[in-house]
Amino acid sequence: MPTPETPSSRPASGGEVVVVFGGRSEIGLAVAHRLAPGRTVVLVSRPGGDVSALEAPLVEAGAAAVEFVDFDADDLDAHTTVVDEIESRVGPIDIAVLAFGILGDQEAAERDSRAAARILHTDFVAQAALLTVLAERMKPRRTGVLVAFSSVAGQRVRRANYVYGSAKAGLDGFASGMADALHGTGVTLVIPRPGFVIGRMTEGMDPAPFSSTPDQVADAVVERVLERRAGVVWIPWQLRVMFAVARLVPQPVWRRMPR
């Protein structure tokens, strides 16, 4: 990677800079397509994957420019360097979407401590670390939007996926506290809290009640991003009511609720 430089002025192509960390994820790409018009889109993802086919649809959606950057979220020491590279190439980051993560293998994680640690590291530790780097970059500018994906899996951790759920519970708490801390700084932190999302990550699993698609999640996220409205957004909104009611009902009923 190049030596970090002072961020360049905004490109002549104009528009905000949108960066999606986890740039090959279904939800991340759906968000990128909705935010593309008039903006520079940077897709950041693990090295080695083929991203060549991702540029044309974003340009067709109206992106002023599309850039690709390699990134290993689990390499915490590289987070600042990657952010430096992006800003030296395209200018200050205006909107950062953290769309990376792993579901992991629950059965393996119960037997192998390293498998459990990998899930917790990617889905909580790496996310919290990157959010911190990005927030510290945006606060002096008094502007910027961060998106950190929580999940209903973290609202009450269940036996079926307690490793993933506990990682999301940790991230949810961290992001909620950070959103409060950012109040008045000009930086907005949006915390989408979707239920079961039908897509590649959950392929082969039975959809839970009130499931959503990546497009539905992206619609809700982009609405909040454009409004610069911080805090949690339940997807779909009915889940908020269900979880409120769940606090009043016996455990056996809770266990049949969405993952």
C-alpha positions as MATLAB code, in Angstrom:
seq = 'MPTPETPSSRPASGGEVVVVFGGRSEIGLAVAHRLAPGRTVVLVSRPGGDVSALEAPLVEAGAAAVEFVDFDADDLDAHTTVVDEIESRVGPIDIAVLAFGILGDQEAAERDSRAAARILHTDFVAQAALLTVLAERMKPRRTGVLVAFSSVAGQRVRRANYVYGSAKAGLDGFASGMADALHGTGVTLVIPRPGFVIGRMTEGMDPAPFSSTPDQVADAVVERVLERRAGVVWIPWQLRVMFAVARLVPQPVWRRMPR';
ca = [
       0.000    0.000    0.000;
       1.223    3.541   -0.650;
       2.654    5.672    2.111;
      -0.198    7.620    3.765;
      -0.499   11.121    2.416;
      -2.514   14.169    3.278;
      -6.032   13.531    1.916;
      -6.513   15.045   -1.507;
      -9.139   17.626   -2.256;
     -12.462   16.289   -3.459;
     -12.192   14.871   -6.986;
     -13.286   17.032   -9.896;
     -16.060   14.479  -10.542;
     -17.710   15.920   -7.419;
     -20.053   14.349   -4.934;
     -19.582   12.621   -1.625;
     -17.309    9.634   -1.074;
     -19.104    6.431   -0.060;
     -16.964    3.560    1.207;
     -18.370    0.066    1.705;
     -16.167   -2.163    3.847;
     -17.243   -5.643    2.777;
     -17.730   -4.487   -0.782;
     -18.817   -7.843   -2.167;
     -21.589   -8.417    0.372;
     -25.168   -8.403   -0.884;
     -26.347   -5.774    1.569;
     -23.256   -3.637    1.071;
     -23.673   -3.642   -2.699;
     -27.392   -2.892   -2.410;
     -26.577    0.136   -0.242;
     -23.831    1.223   -2.649;
     -26.184    1.122   -5.640;
     -28.721    3.330   -3.864;
     -26.095    5.855   -2.805;
     -24.202    5.799   -6.120;
     -25.828    8.698   -8.029;
     -23.380   11.603   -8.153;
     -21.028   10.044   -5.604;
     -17.669    8.276   -5.667;
     -18.098    4.686   -4.497;
     -15.215    2.721   -2.998;
     -15.678   -1.023   -2.525;
     -13.295   -2.430    0.064;
     -12.986   -6.204    0.326;
     -10.683   -9.124    0.956;
      -7.944   -9.477   -1.663;
      -8.170  -12.232   -4.222;
     -11.814  -11.989   -5.227;
     -12.962  -10.939   -8.690;
     -14.525   -7.475   -8.461;
     -14.337   -6.557  -12.149;
     -18.048   -7.134  -12.721;
     -19.087   -4.785   -9.903;
     -18.042   -1.509  -11.516;
     -20.400   -1.290  -14.507;
     -23.668   -1.609  -12.518;
     -22.530    1.158  -10.150;
     -21.638    3.434  -13.057;
     -25.025    2.684  -14.607;
     -26.604    3.604  -11.260;
     -24.964    7.020  -11.555;
     -21.686    6.734   -9.649;
     -19.238    9.515  -10.518;
     -16.376    7.058  -10.033;
     -15.802    3.555   -8.666;
     -12.662    2.444   -6.848;
     -11.564   -0.876   -5.348;
      -9.314   -1.382   -2.325;
      -8.055   -4.605   -0.731;
      -8.778   -4.982    2.972;
      -8.513   -7.712    5.593;
     -10.823   -6.616    8.416;
      -9.142   -8.983   10.873;
      -5.794   -7.206   10.429;
      -6.419   -4.440   12.952;
      -3.001   -2.867   12.387;
      -3.936   -2.189    8.746;
      -7.166   -0.293    9.417;
      -5.611    3.157    9.625;
      -3.399    2.495    6.609;
      -6.384    1.441    4.496;
      -8.348    4.551    5.477;
      -5.302    6.667    4.640;
      -5.024    4.998    1.234;
      -8.681    5.601    0.428;
      -8.557    9.265    1.412;
      -5.301    9.917   -0.422;
      -6.852    8.400   -3.543;
     -10.371    9.883   -3.593;
     -10.651   12.409   -0.752;
     -12.280   12.468    2.687;
     -14.765    9.702    3.450;
     -18.293   11.065    3.840;
     -20.245    7.816    4.316;
     -18.707    4.577    5.603;
     -20.719    1.363    5.610;
     -19.361   -1.601    7.567;
     -20.946   -4.530    5.750;
     -18.400   -7.271    6.419;
     -18.974  -10.172    8.780;
     -19.253  -13.934    9.080;
     -22.002  -16.196   10.338;
     -19.529  -18.915   11.233;
     -20.186  -22.507   12.203;
     -21.912  -22.687   15.581;
     -21.185  -26.395   16.096;
     -17.501  -25.918   15.309;
     -17.326  -22.861   17.575;
     -18.708  -24.881   20.486;
     -15.885  -27.416   20.126;
     -13.007  -25.222   18.970;
     -12.094  -22.084   20.886;
     -10.246  -20.712   17.887;
     -13.364  -21.023   15.714;
     -15.340  -19.127   18.358;
     -12.643  -16.472   18.580;
     -12.656  -15.964   14.791;
     -16.366  -15.174   14.804;
     -16.063  -12.812   17.754;
     -13.011  -11.114   16.263;
     -14.539  -10.445   12.836;
     -18.069   -9.610   13.954;
     -17.225   -7.539   17.026;
     -13.571   -6.681   17.609;
     -12.716   -5.741   14.016;
     -15.930   -3.751   13.638;
     -15.373   -1.796   16.846;
     -11.776   -1.086   15.890;
     -12.671    0.200   12.418;
     -15.558    2.305   13.751;
     -13.092    3.948   16.137;
     -10.619    4.746   13.353;
     -13.356    6.199   11.142;
     -15.030    8.208   13.904;
     -11.709    9.769   14.918;
     -11.113   10.691   11.266;
     -14.550   12.289   10.858;
     -14.905   14.158   14.173;
     -12.394   16.945   13.409;
     -14.271   17.583   10.151;
     -17.589   17.696   12.037;
     -19.284   15.700    9.325;
     -19.732   12.093    8.217;
     -22.024    9.083    8.436;
     -21.130    5.649    9.800;
     -23.273    2.524    9.362;
     -22.703   -0.454   11.682;
     -24.904   -3.509   11.195;
     -26.344   -5.018   14.341;
     -28.864   -7.895   14.301;
     -31.852   -9.136   16.240;
     -29.628  -12.143   16.980;
     -27.887   -9.935   19.511;
     -31.026   -8.766   21.294;
     -31.434  -11.966   23.239;
     -28.767  -14.501   22.420;
     -30.210  -17.932   21.570;
     -28.838  -21.426   21.919;
     -28.871  -22.021   18.138;
     -26.338  -19.281   17.306;
     -25.032  -17.922   20.580;
     -21.493  -17.261   19.324;
     -22.627  -15.092   16.410;
     -25.396  -13.628   18.567;
     -23.010  -12.656   21.340;
     -20.721  -10.929   18.827;
     -23.680   -8.929   17.537;
     -24.770   -8.157   21.099;
     -21.331   -6.738   21.810;
     -21.306   -4.696   18.611;
     -24.824   -3.427   19.269;
     -23.814   -2.174   22.703;
     -20.593   -0.629   21.432;
     -22.312    1.126   18.519;
     -25.178    2.370   20.689;
     -22.715    3.896   23.147;
     -20.636    5.397   20.340;
     -23.760    6.918   18.747;
     -24.442    8.689   22.056;
     -20.827    9.814   22.323;
     -20.938   11.255   18.796;
     -23.956   13.424   19.554;
     -23.086   17.030   18.786;
     -19.919   16.192   16.841;
     -21.532   16.332   13.396;
     -20.908   12.596   12.877;
     -23.946   10.315   12.530;
     -23.902    6.611   13.435;
     -26.756    4.538   11.989;
     -27.317    1.087   13.533;
     -29.467   -1.177   11.340;
     -30.929   -4.059   13.352;
     -32.370   -6.494   10.786;
     -33.972   -9.835   11.487;
     -33.336  -12.876    9.331;
     -32.014  -11.723    5.931;
     -32.621  -14.061    2.998;
     -29.407  -14.221    0.994;
     -26.089  -15.968    0.440;
     -25.118  -15.826    4.105;
     -28.268  -17.693    5.186;
     -28.598  -19.998    2.169;
     -30.043  -23.379    3.173;
     -31.582  -22.043    6.394;
     -35.334  -21.788    6.963;
     -36.412  -18.117    6.928;
     -37.753  -16.823   10.225;
     -40.930  -14.758   10.590;
     -40.582  -11.165    9.365;
     -37.577  -12.013    7.217;
     -36.241   -9.387    4.835;
     -34.125   -9.226    1.695;
     -30.880   -7.311    1.117;
     -32.843   -4.775   -0.952;
     -35.309   -4.169    1.877;
     -32.481   -3.717    4.358;
     -30.708   -1.328    1.984;
     -33.852    0.758    1.493;
     -34.222    1.268    5.239;
     -30.517    2.007    5.729;
     -30.234    4.528    2.908;
     -33.303    6.401    4.119;
     -31.644    6.933    7.499;
     -28.280    7.795    5.938;
     -29.787   10.483    3.717;
     -31.730   11.894    6.674;
     -28.538   11.934    8.783;
     -30.617   10.374   11.558;
     -28.573    8.458   14.116;
     -29.555    5.429   16.152;
     -31.195    2.066   15.678;
     -33.435    1.166   12.767;
     -35.349   -2.145   13.084;
     -35.829   -4.024    9.805;
     -38.710   -4.653    9.423;
     -40.140   -2.256   12.009;
     -42.548   -4.928   13.327;
     -39.613   -6.663   15.026;
     -39.351   -3.813   17.497;
     -42.889   -4.529   18.660;
     -42.272   -8.291   18.784;
     -39.173   -7.898   20.932;
     -40.972   -5.533   23.278;
     -43.781   -8.070   23.705;
     -41.263  -10.906   24.083;
     -40.064   -9.440   27.368;
     -43.503  -10.142   28.780;
     -43.945  -13.724   27.561;
     -42.489  -17.075   28.760;
     -39.215  -18.445   27.405;
     -40.775  -21.250   25.264;
     -42.666  -18.633   23.236;
     -39.502  -16.517   22.840;
     -37.571  -19.431   21.394;
     -39.918  -19.549   18.418;
     -39.269  -15.912   17.539;
     -36.943  -14.727   14.723;
     -33.222  -15.403   14.861;
];
